[in-house]
Amino acid sequence: MTFKNLFYAAALTLPLSALYSCGSASAIDRQALVERNNPHITAIDTLSSLSVGNGEFAVTVDVTGLQTFPELYSKGVPLGTQAQWGWHSFANPDNLRPEEALKDYDFGRGRKEPYAVQFKEAGRPHDAANWYRVNPHRLHLGAIGFVGLQPDRITDIDQTLDMWTGEIRSDFKVDGSPVAVRTYVHPEKDMLAASIKDEKHLPLAIRLPYPTGGHCDDACNWTADSLHTTDIVRADANSALLRHSLDSTTYYIDLAWSGNASLRQDGRNQLTLTPADNEWTVTATFLPDVPQDAAPTVAQNRDASSTYWKDFWTKGGVVDFSHCTDPRAKELERRVVLSQYLLAIQCAGSTPPQETGLTYNSWFGKFHMEMIWWHQAQFALYGHEDLLNRTLPWYESSQGVAREIAERQGFKGLRWMKMTDPSGMEAPSKVGSFLIWQQPHLIYLAELLYRANPDSAMVNRYYPLIQGTAEFMADFAEQDSTGRYILRGIIPAQETLRAAETVNPPFELAYWHFALNTAQQWRERKGEPRVEKWDEIIASLSPLAAKDSLYLAAETAPETYSDIRLTSDHMAVLAAVGILPNSPLVKADIMDNTFDWVYDNWNWDKTWGWDYPTTAMNAVRLGHPEKAVNALLMDKRTNTYLPNGHNYQDNRLRCYLPGNGGLLTAVALMCAGWDGCETENPGFPKDGTWDVRWEGIKPLP
């Protein structure tokens, strides 16, 4: 079937490729697939630290298998210990209030609209905006590592992350003496566990930092001991309960160890645990409250971790590139497998993930709601919809705030915030407060959940949120004098455009069409009639604006292809087909021309990690599989994948998990296609070099 035929197809069935492994009738050796991509580290490299976690909690370690060198790694991939519940706020002695960070804007809708923004001029609005951007911020909960070691004392490093079992095996020598550390995180508890073999009886330090409140850092201020305290609440021969108090925040660390060891407090916020045996174990459980149950042993942690990860890899979707002869296939497989692991440990919790996951803080540790699709759509596509279903209920707890934002600006329904924290509070931003492409994400993600489990319970669970979201979207779309519906007063996904000037950005228009259609389908599933007004908007949304047979960055940006500002940042125009299915708003030939121009001429040095999957997904739906592969593997800084699998952006963002998630979603589209697609493996060239085999992956809409 040609692209133009597919373009307007309304297929009702899934492709056969969604039901079977492609390329071979034989099952994929999943253990071999995972293990051949296990990271192997043989030297100290601050960008190659390794992590274990469970989605709610993660720990990142250096070559010692622990957090021995947090200062050394602070500018690499930092040695974080973070949990979804671990947040802190500095004092607010001036009683700064969120409403003081509001500023009225007039977008021609006949009223003033207050937005939470940043202020350049001094005064309470400036101070309030800055305070609510910084607070609350995510905590580093504590570093556990060997005391007194210097990097030059460590030799013969042999470290492997075994993703099949969730174990980090770290073997090395200290002054010529062998040390072996095995590190785990329990799949259901915020718990680090380690077994240690060491004839030198190296002591462990438990160090508790004060937060920095920094925009992008490891959240460790090691020079502020006077501002916080660590107390030993209780202790016996093999355990101790620590309490860490920072301003109004308190949490606990439940330590337990085997064998003979002594614990002493060396400073206000540092303790040392010194073993007397050559082999011993230690666990540290991080909790927001006093623990009620005994912690599992290290052996129990190891067994639980192994069971969990084998189940994860056995039941979910996988892609095997080992039969490909294209020399790039091995690297693509490595990126896919490592991304699956990283997103499961970093981005599968009870709140949406931050862009650097649970490794270190970016944007003060807050999460960005326009990124949730990039992090988590892939879970539903790879058979891990349970992990996506952990997070989406956060929308329920935050819908009150979303309704207040919409009402404050004169809209109906739920207007989802951009940058926020577990409370749902809107962080002031000169850009984020004007974004709207986070609005439809909930509808898209809930639809993926329904497609994975199409039952009434799923409909009942998310129906109210979908309807409230669609109600805002319908109210936000304005009818102009020609009768068409437009979108304005926004900063689009391509953030180089200005809110006061922008009308009808292409991705947002296409997303409005898709999401309102999907919301109507949910009404039908619920047994409710379609909303007549929504159908009117769907039918009358503005087509994407074009000039010289190229789609523009916005209807109000005719200079798109002559102004480098508009050919930098995200090529969001391509997202209108790729991330989204084809729609009547788009003409196939113009989108094809636009793809060619972007592919050949875009300012690729000013892009982000998810721009490469965006380009690849557009290429797949347009029928250019060779360019889809090229886009995913383009040799650019922001498309770099480190030995640990993290998508490196720059010196600030050494981790960027939306890139990993986008990669997985693009590969899902390349393998399983989309509704109505009749091509097997539509995203890979048919030249005989890409014998890609996969199992358990679902098609996109």
XYZ file of C-alpha atoms in Angstrom:
701
model
C 0.000 0.000 0.000
C 1.444 3.385 -0.945
C 1.933 6.191 1.537
C -0.853 8.251 -0.008
C -3.265 5.359 0.368
C -2.195 4.842 3.945
C -2.422 8.533 4.585
C -6.197 8.600 4.739
C -6.782 4.980 5.650
C -8.959 4.277 8.622
C -7.900 0.714 9.267
C -9.728 -1.113 12.010
C -7.438 -4.116 12.417
C -3.897 -4.549 13.657
C -1.195 -5.723 11.258
C -0.225 -9.378 11.387
C 3.281 -8.261 12.337
C 1.896 -7.152 15.708
C 1.004 -10.722 16.547
C 4.142 -12.618 15.633
C 7.901 -12.344 15.819
C 9.142 -10.858 12.552
C 11.774 -12.451 10.369
C 11.845 -15.917 11.922
C 9.567 -18.470 13.452
C 12.154 -19.291 16.117
C 11.971 -17.539 19.463
C 14.580 -14.933 20.340
C 17.168 -16.009 22.915
C 16.307 -13.172 25.248
C 18.974 -13.870 27.833
C 21.682 -13.846 25.185
C 20.235 -10.637 23.712
C 20.384 -8.849 27.058
C 23.709 -10.203 28.261
C 25.637 -9.394 25.096
C 24.739 -5.754 25.729
C 25.710 -5.645 29.405
C 27.990 -2.626 30.014
C 31.550 -3.633 30.884
C 33.786 -1.026 32.548
C 37.572 -1.441 32.897
C 38.710 2.060 33.890
C 37.495 5.031 35.875
C 35.319 7.065 33.525
C 33.019 9.605 35.158
C 30.536 9.294 32.283
C 30.286 5.501 32.685
C 28.818 5.094 36.157
C 26.187 2.362 36.460
C 22.773 2.308 38.107
C 20.396 -0.141 39.741
C 16.835 0.728 40.648
C 13.142 -0.074 40.467
C 11.403 3.014 39.052
C 10.666 4.454 42.487
C 14.275 4.467 43.674
C 17.685 4.287 42.021
C 21.328 4.279 43.053
C 24.249 5.091 40.771
C 27.714 3.751 41.597
C 31.312 4.194 40.492
C 33.839 1.464 39.632
C 33.903 0.303 43.277
C 30.257 -0.773 43.041
C 29.437 1.870 45.638
C 29.582 5.667 45.864
C 33.207 6.087 46.853
C 33.965 9.116 44.650
C 30.866 11.378 44.525
C 32.930 14.549 44.121
C 34.977 13.070 41.271
C 31.850 11.972 39.378
C 29.805 15.109 40.087
C 30.456 16.569 36.608
C 30.043 13.227 34.861
C 27.074 10.930 35.420
C 26.756 11.621 39.168
C 26.462 9.017 41.895
C 22.882 9.723 42.861
C 20.604 8.140 45.441
C 17.101 9.379 44.706
C 13.516 8.340 45.389
C 10.196 9.603 44.089
C 9.271 10.754 47.619
C 12.580 12.531 48.344
C 11.885 16.293 48.120
C 12.881 19.323 50.178
C 12.130 23.057 50.311
C 14.262 25.830 51.716
C 12.676 28.174 54.243
C 10.316 30.876 52.959
C 10.730 33.573 55.644
C 9.187 36.287 53.464
C 6.016 34.241 52.939
C 6.292 34.467 49.171
C 3.070 33.243 47.540
C 2.510 31.522 44.168
C 0.044 34.167 43.024
C 2.794 36.796 43.306
C 4.520 35.131 40.342
C 1.509 35.674 38.062
C 1.492 38.193 35.231
C -1.462 39.147 33.024
C -1.273 38.632 29.255
C -3.697 39.691 26.537
C -3.882 37.242 23.646
C -6.909 38.853 22.077
C -9.467 36.620 23.684
C -11.285 39.515 25.342
C -9.774 39.051 28.776
C -6.549 39.139 30.764
C -4.942 35.737 31.309
C -2.603 35.317 34.312
C 0.463 33.110 33.686
C 3.121 32.005 36.180
C 6.314 33.543 34.784
C 9.802 34.747 35.680
C 10.517 38.450 36.275
C 13.680 40.371 35.439
C 12.996 43.387 37.651
C 13.629 43.179 41.422
C 10.710 42.841 43.825
C 8.382 40.280 45.331
C 7.181 38.899 41.966
C 10.821 38.243 41.012
C 11.554 36.629 44.371
C 8.365 34.563 44.364
C 9.009 33.243 40.870
C 12.563 32.275 41.756
C 11.541 30.616 45.024
C 8.830 28.496 43.409
C 11.140 27.455 40.594
C 13.704 26.175 43.082
C 11.272 24.731 45.630
C 10.577 21.973 46.169
C 13.676 20.284 44.757
C 14.680 16.647 44.677
C 17.063 15.314 47.331
C 20.197 13.231 47.087
C 19.414 10.871 49.960
C 22.957 9.844 50.847
C 26.214 8.391 49.502
C 27.645 5.078 50.710
C 31.200 4.229 49.684
C 34.644 3.208 50.862
C 36.501 5.610 53.167
C 39.809 7.199 52.288
C 40.381 5.672 48.876
C 42.112 7.622 46.138
C 41.512 6.723 42.479
C 45.202 5.979 41.875
C 45.093 3.162 44.466
C 42.561 1.240 42.358
C 43.727 -1.069 39.561
C 42.518 -4.097 37.573
C 38.984 -2.777 37.258
C 36.499 -5.326 35.934
C 32.903 -4.143 36.355
C 29.739 -5.425 34.663
C 26.103 -4.443 34.922
C 24.149 -7.672 34.492
C 20.816 -6.394 33.205
C 19.364 -9.917 33.126
C 19.521 -10.094 36.955
C 19.872 -6.445 38.020
C 23.297 -7.009 39.571
C 26.413 -4.839 39.315
C 29.559 -6.987 39.669
C 32.593 -4.880 40.576
C 36.031 -6.492 40.874
C 39.175 -4.433 41.369
C 42.328 -4.201 43.437
C 43.271 -1.703 46.129
C 47.031 -1.480 46.619
C 47.255 -4.851 44.885
C 44.707 -6.560 47.147
C 41.518 -7.894 45.453
C 38.096 -6.490 46.309
C 34.752 -7.817 45.052
C 31.460 -5.933 45.431
C 28.014 -7.063 44.275
C 25.326 -4.370 44.237
C 21.523 -4.611 44.010
C 18.349 -2.607 44.530
C 15.261 -4.415 45.774
C 12.458 -4.358 43.155
C 9.828 -3.264 45.692
C 11.766 -1.317 48.323
C 13.927 1.813 48.332
C 16.839 -0.315 49.336
C 20.488 -0.617 48.365
C 22.153 -3.969 49.088
C 25.810 -4.948 48.695
C 27.989 -7.938 49.411
C 31.698 -7.250 49.874
C 34.816 -9.448 49.817
C 37.888 -7.553 50.966
C 40.922 -8.733 52.917
C 41.885 -5.145 53.792
C 38.636 -4.588 55.718
C 37.999 -1.281 54.026
C 35.510 0.806 56.057
C 32.386 2.307 54.536
C 31.319 5.929 54.892
C 27.659 6.930 55.040
C 27.599 10.593 53.999
C 24.476 12.764 54.029
C 24.586 15.963 51.929
C 22.594 19.153 52.219
C 20.779 20.124 48.988
C 22.174 22.788 46.701
C 18.943 24.007 45.142
C 20.919 24.094 41.912
C 19.308 24.099 38.490
C 21.374 21.184 37.217
C 23.771 19.359 39.533
C 24.221 16.363 41.815
C 22.229 18.117 44.597
C 25.122 17.639 47.047
C 26.366 20.509 49.176
C 29.090 18.850 51.249
C 30.060 22.105 53.019
C 26.844 22.949 54.861
C 26.987 20.647 57.895
C 25.592 23.323 60.182
C 22.293 23.390 58.258
C 21.283 19.757 58.823
C 21.781 16.900 61.261
C 22.030 13.121 61.193
C 21.151 11.209 64.364
C 21.428 7.560 65.335
C 17.910 6.808 66.560
C 18.750 3.273 67.645
C 21.541 0.768 67.105
C 22.570 -2.781 67.963
C 25.309 -5.176 66.895
C 24.088 -5.514 63.303
C 21.789 -2.599 62.570
C 21.144 1.088 63.094
C 18.373 3.520 62.281
C 19.521 6.959 61.141
C 17.400 10.092 60.995
C 18.352 12.910 58.641
C 16.777 16.311 59.360
C 16.954 19.196 56.872
C 14.847 22.228 57.713
C 11.270 20.883 57.798
C 12.189 17.645 55.962
C 13.026 14.418 57.779
C 13.707 10.936 56.448
C 15.320 7.731 57.691
C 17.999 5.255 56.679
C 17.654 1.733 58.048
C 21.135 0.177 58.024
C 21.801 -3.520 58.519
C 24.970 -5.588 58.130
C 26.190 -9.134 58.562
C 29.243 -10.252 60.490
C 31.320 -8.218 62.889
C 31.365 -4.501 62.208
C 31.374 -1.313 64.230
C 29.473 1.883 63.519
C 30.619 5.281 64.689
C 29.557 8.840 63.925
C 32.532 10.809 62.619
C 30.839 14.121 62.063
C 27.525 15.848 62.122
C 26.424 14.114 58.892
C 28.889 11.284 58.337
C 29.181 7.822 59.833
C 31.722 5.041 59.325
C 30.971 1.317 59.311
C 34.146 -0.747 59.768
C 34.053 -4.526 59.160
C 36.161 -7.099 60.943
C 35.494 -9.913 58.452
C 36.806 -10.570 54.945
C 33.300 -11.170 53.646
C 30.280 -9.211 54.783
C 27.079 -7.575 53.572
C 25.309 -4.290 54.102
C 21.857 -2.942 53.272
C 20.519 0.607 53.450
C 16.789 1.221 53.191
C 15.729 4.832 52.631
C 12.308 5.746 54.029
C 10.169 8.855 54.523
C 8.962 7.453 57.871
C 10.189 5.160 60.640
C 10.340 1.597 59.254
C 7.769 -0.889 60.522
C 9.220 -4.125 59.118
C 12.583 -5.839 59.116
C 14.573 -5.237 55.950
C 15.283 -8.123 53.558
C 18.794 -9.561 53.626
C 21.280 -9.106 50.812
C 20.590 -12.660 49.637
C 16.872 -11.908 49.556
C 17.596 -8.713 47.626
C 19.684 -10.637 45.107
C 17.002 -13.263 44.589
C 14.179 -10.706 44.336
C 16.192 -8.633 41.856
C 16.997 -11.648 39.708
C 13.370 -12.789 39.650
C 12.104 -9.322 38.768
C 14.523 -8.678 35.929
C 14.186 -12.101 34.361
C 10.431 -11.560 34.379
C 10.849 -8.076 32.879
C 12.940 -9.338 29.982
C 10.932 -12.527 29.461
C 7.477 -10.959 29.314
C 8.140 -7.646 27.573
C 8.923 -6.760 23.981
C 12.450 -7.190 22.627
C 14.286 -6.557 19.355
C 17.112 -8.752 18.067
C 19.524 -7.182 15.568
C 22.077 -10.014 15.593
C 21.020 -11.306 12.151
C 21.629 -7.924 10.500
C 24.735 -7.383 8.394
C 24.648 -3.581 8.401
C 27.619 -2.654 10.641
C 25.478 -0.137 12.554
C 22.999 -2.746 13.768
C 25.063 -3.804 16.779
C 25.145 -0.266 18.128
C 21.421 0.195 17.560
C 20.717 -3.003 19.479
C 22.938 -1.808 22.352
C 21.054 1.469 22.550
C 17.678 -0.266 22.533
C 18.468 -2.800 25.264
C 20.199 -0.288 27.531
C 17.366 2.201 27.051
C 14.818 -0.420 28.093
C 16.772 -1.027 31.291
C 17.398 2.644 32.087
C 13.784 3.688 31.610
C 12.562 0.837 33.802
C 14.799 1.887 36.697
C 14.620 5.662 36.216
C 11.200 6.500 34.763
C 8.616 4.013 36.042
C 7.495 5.457 39.346
C 4.411 6.880 41.010
C 5.193 10.382 39.740
C 6.316 11.480 36.273
C 10.087 11.313 35.751
C 12.492 14.189 35.514
C 14.580 14.372 32.369
C 17.642 13.021 34.194
C 15.583 10.392 35.993
C 16.744 9.387 39.475
C 20.413 9.993 38.681
C 20.878 13.691 39.326
C 18.906 16.928 39.246
C 17.984 18.911 36.172
C 15.591 21.835 36.420
C 15.869 21.446 40.224
C 14.733 17.815 40.024
C 11.285 18.721 38.750
C 9.544 16.900 35.964
C 8.361 18.282 32.658
C 4.924 17.160 31.599
C 5.604 17.683 27.896
C 8.244 14.966 28.252
C 6.099 12.256 29.864
C 5.116 10.842 26.452
C 8.775 10.548 25.516
C 9.691 8.756 28.708
C 6.732 6.447 29.002
C 4.816 5.764 25.765
C 7.299 2.999 25.074
C 6.231 1.049 28.190
C 2.820 0.310 26.678
C 4.335 -0.493 23.278
C 6.844 -2.998 24.728
C 4.365 -4.872 26.906
C 5.146 -3.056 30.169
C 1.890 -1.156 30.431
C 1.895 -1.894 34.176
C 4.832 0.514 34.505
C 2.988 3.259 32.629
C -0.046 2.574 34.790
C 2.037 3.320 37.892
C 2.469 6.921 36.806
C -0.746 8.048 35.121
C -2.743 8.111 38.391
C -0.596 11.133 39.335
C -2.848 13.095 36.985
C -5.770 12.263 39.272
C -4.027 13.720 42.298
C -3.096 16.891 40.374
C -6.336 17.576 38.532
C -7.423 20.142 41.122
C -4.397 22.283 40.314
C -4.953 21.790 36.574
C -8.555 22.962 36.906
C -7.459 26.027 38.894
C -4.952 26.981 36.163
C -7.624 26.713 33.468
C -10.200 28.681 35.484
C -7.657 31.376 36.351
C -7.072 31.964 32.644
C -10.761 31.800 31.727
C -10.861 28.290 30.230
C -12.942 25.231 30.952
C -11.558 21.840 31.865
C -8.050 20.850 32.942
C -4.955 22.745 31.818
C -1.954 20.619 32.670
C 1.117 22.353 33.977
C 4.495 22.054 32.264
C 7.162 22.011 35.003
C 6.082 20.676 38.356
C 6.632 18.334 41.306
C 4.564 15.662 43.098
C 2.147 18.325 44.397
C 1.282 19.466 40.865
C 2.274 23.046 41.666
C 3.091 25.066 38.563
C 6.705 26.249 38.439
C 6.953 29.797 37.023
C 8.595 29.907 33.613
C 9.045 32.411 30.798
C 8.567 29.506 28.351
C 6.916 26.561 30.066
C 3.751 28.317 31.157
C 2.854 28.995 27.514
C 3.384 25.467 26.200
C 0.319 23.438 25.281
C 1.630 20.229 23.704
C 1.647 18.526 27.092
C -2.161 18.777 27.125
C -2.954 15.824 24.819
C -0.297 13.491 26.275
C -2.648 12.078 28.894
C -5.172 11.166 26.195
C -2.515 9.510 24.031
C -0.987 7.551 26.936
C -4.364 6.421 28.255
C -5.237 5.274 24.735
C -2.073 3.161 24.645
C -3.078 1.612 27.966
C -6.543 0.856 26.629
C -5.124 -0.735 23.482
C -2.990 -2.970 25.700
C -5.949 -3.876 27.974
C -9.243 -2.910 26.306
C -11.649 -3.336 29.181
C -14.282 -1.242 30.941
C -12.159 -0.827 34.071
C -9.553 1.044 32.049
C -12.229 3.246 30.495
C -13.817 4.024 33.860
C -10.439 4.834 35.418
C -9.275 7.458 32.942
C -12.517 8.673 31.386
C -12.991 11.702 33.711
C -9.419 12.896 33.156
C -9.691 12.486 29.400
C -12.943 14.392 29.281
C -11.587 17.225 31.422
C -8.476 17.433 29.262
C -10.490 17.482 26.036
C -12.833 20.088 27.499
C -9.898 22.465 27.920
C -8.550 21.676 24.453
C -11.909 22.385 22.829
C -12.298 25.642 24.736
C -8.753 26.738 23.880
C -9.358 26.361 20.135
C -10.853 29.628 18.799
C -13.058 30.104 15.785
C -11.918 32.983 13.594
C -13.907 35.090 11.137
C -13.512 32.493 8.374
C -15.085 29.747 10.484
C -11.918 27.737 11.000
C -10.502 26.926 14.456
C -7.067 28.226 15.356
C -4.533 27.859 18.169
C -2.737 30.983 19.401
C -1.230 32.597 22.473
C 1.238 29.743 22.829
C 4.871 28.752 22.634
C 4.946 25.583 20.547
C 7.154 22.527 20.935
C 9.709 24.376 18.816
C 10.466 26.805 21.623
C 12.237 29.387 19.469
C 8.837 30.917 18.634
C 7.137 33.558 20.805
C 3.737 33.257 22.449
C 2.483 36.706 21.439
C 3.170 36.075 17.745
C 2.496 32.393 17.171
C -0.636 31.088 15.479
C -1.253 27.503 14.379
C 1.994 25.586 14.929
C 1.714 22.326 12.950
C 2.343 19.688 15.614
C -0.109 21.238 18.035
C -2.823 21.447 15.361
C -2.358 17.789 14.422
C -2.249 16.785 18.103
C -5.500 18.649 18.801
C -7.120 16.733 15.922
C -5.853 13.364 17.177
C -6.636 13.921 20.849
C -10.153 15.305 20.389
C -10.962 12.403 18.067
C -9.624 9.977 20.656
C -11.593 11.641 23.460
C -14.754 11.179 21.374
C -13.922 7.473 21.010
C -13.640 7.217 24.778
C -17.090 8.769 25.099
C -18.440 6.077 22.795
C -16.683 3.360 24.808
C -18.302 4.792 27.909
C -21.712 4.724 26.224
C -21.924 8.522 26.031
C -22.827 10.549 22.930
C -20.138 12.406 21.022
C -19.861 16.093 21.886
C -21.210 17.990 18.900
C -18.942 20.972 19.482
C -15.854 18.790 19.534
C -16.794 17.261 16.206
C -17.226 20.754 14.792
C -13.733 21.688 15.950
C -12.244 18.453 14.588
C -13.817 19.107 11.193
C -12.793 22.771 11.074
C -9.277 22.848 12.547
C -6.910 24.817 10.364
C -4.861 22.775 7.897
C -1.109 23.019 8.379
C 0.239 26.215 6.854
C 2.704 25.905 3.969
C 4.843 28.135 1.767
C 6.677 27.014 -1.356
C 5.422 23.450 -0.753
C 7.055 23.286 2.700
C 5.193 23.243 5.990
C 5.949 26.226 8.217
C 6.933 26.229 11.880
C 3.711 28.225 12.397
C 1.208 29.999 10.194
C 2.770 33.240 11.455
C 6.331 32.185 10.538
C 6.629 32.563 6.735
C 10.391 33.026 7.164
C 10.758 29.484 8.562
C 13.331 28.329 6.013
C 15.340 31.541 5.810
C 15.722 32.284 9.548
C 18.152 29.960 11.324
C 16.275 30.598 14.580
C 13.380 28.715 13.027
C 15.485 25.849 11.691
C 17.047 25.182 15.087
C 15.716 23.441 18.192
C 12.988 20.806 17.664
C 11.809 20.123 14.101
C 8.288 19.863 15.518
C 6.726 20.117 12.075
C 7.758 16.497 11.458
C 5.981 15.355 14.623
C 2.641 16.080 12.958
C 3.098 12.782 11.087
C 5.180 10.154 12.859
C 4.485 10.631 16.524
C 0.903 11.066 15.361
C -1.001 9.156 12.716
C -1.859 10.774 9.414
C -4.720 13.270 9.473
C -6.736 15.316 6.969
C -4.857 18.420 8.168
C -1.748 17.230 6.334
C -1.007 16.793 2.634
C 1.299 13.889 1.863
C 3.385 15.565 -0.835
C 4.047 18.706 1.218
C 5.049 16.672 4.276
C 7.373 14.617 2.078
C 9.005 17.800 0.767
C 9.292 19.135 4.304
C 10.979 15.969 5.525
C 13.532 16.139 2.718
C 14.367 19.764 3.524
C 14.728 19.093 7.264
C 16.787 15.950 6.722
C 19.211 17.746 4.412
C 19.360 21.242 5.894
C 18.307 21.422 9.543
C 20.642 23.022 12.065
C 21.400 19.625 13.609
C 23.952 21.050 16.033
C 21.071 22.822 17.826
C 18.854 19.817 18.483
C 17.906 17.552 21.382
C 17.993 13.805 21.896
C 14.362 13.199 20.984
C 14.663 15.084 17.687
C 16.355 12.080 16.055
C 13.483 9.692 16.884
C 11.042 12.402 15.762
C 12.758 12.514 12.382
C 12.930 8.723 12.188
C 9.223 8.274 12.948
C 8.294 10.793 10.273
C 10.551 8.980 7.807
C 8.954 5.617 8.603
C 5.407 6.827 7.997
C 6.503 8.566 4.800
C 8.095 5.366 3.489
C 11.804 6.241 3.871
C 13.178 3.427 6.050
C 16.825 3.990 5.117
C 16.585 7.602 6.307
C 14.805 6.489 9.476
C 17.827 4.351 10.377
C 20.188 7.173 9.408
C 18.312 9.591 11.650
C 18.445 7.270 14.666
C 22.193 6.801 14.270
C 23.174 10.292 13.115
C 26.639 11.241 14.355
C 25.802 14.308 16.431
C 26.666 15.262 19.999
C 23.079 15.181 21.223
C 22.641 11.723 19.667
C 25.535 10.268 21.682
C 24.845 7.181 23.810
C 27.378 6.598 26.592
C 28.731 3.158 27.617
C 26.010 3.010 30.317
C 23.326 3.791 27.717
C 22.577 7.361 28.722
C 21.804 9.852 25.945
C 24.435 12.576 26.393
C 23.483 16.146 25.405
C 26.168 18.503 26.696
C 28.187 19.356 29.786
C 24.991 20.247 31.621
C 22.777 17.320 30.560
C 24.980 14.248 30.641
C 21.787 12.177 30.918
C 18.681 12.843 28.856
C 16.127 10.080 29.187
C 13.546 11.505 26.724
C 16.095 10.607 24.055
C 16.165 6.996 25.269
C 12.391 6.793 25.380
C 12.022 8.367 21.960
C 14.497 5.844 20.551
C 12.403 2.941 21.860
C 9.158 4.389 20.519
C 10.721 4.972 17.112
C 12.035 1.393 17.004
C 8.580 0.115 17.973
C 7.131 1.980 14.980
C 9.921 0.653 12.752
C 9.136 -2.915 13.795
C 5.387 -3.178 14.439
C 4.204 -0.244 12.370
C 0.859 1.397 13.012
C -2.824 0.734 12.530
C -3.386 -0.103 8.877
C 0.292 -0.633 8.034
C 0.734 -3.709 5.834
C 4.535 -3.615 5.531
C 6.619 -5.966 7.646
C 9.282 -4.053 9.586
C 8.324 -0.793 7.831
C 11.185 1.169 9.355
C 14.068 -0.932 8.040
C 15.527 -1.023 4.514
C 14.627 -4.009 2.347
C 18.148 -4.429 0.961
C 18.905 -7.634 2.862
C 21.147 -6.019 5.498
C 18.425 -5.432 8.110
C 17.076 -8.828 9.184
C 15.445 -7.424 12.312
C 13.548 -9.850 14.548
C 11.280 -8.862 17.401
C 8.645 -10.116 19.785
C 5.933 -8.582 21.947
C 5.826 -5.065 20.470
C 2.538 -3.311 19.740
C 1.838 -0.969 16.829
C 1.238 2.743 17.290
C -2.096 4.361 16.424
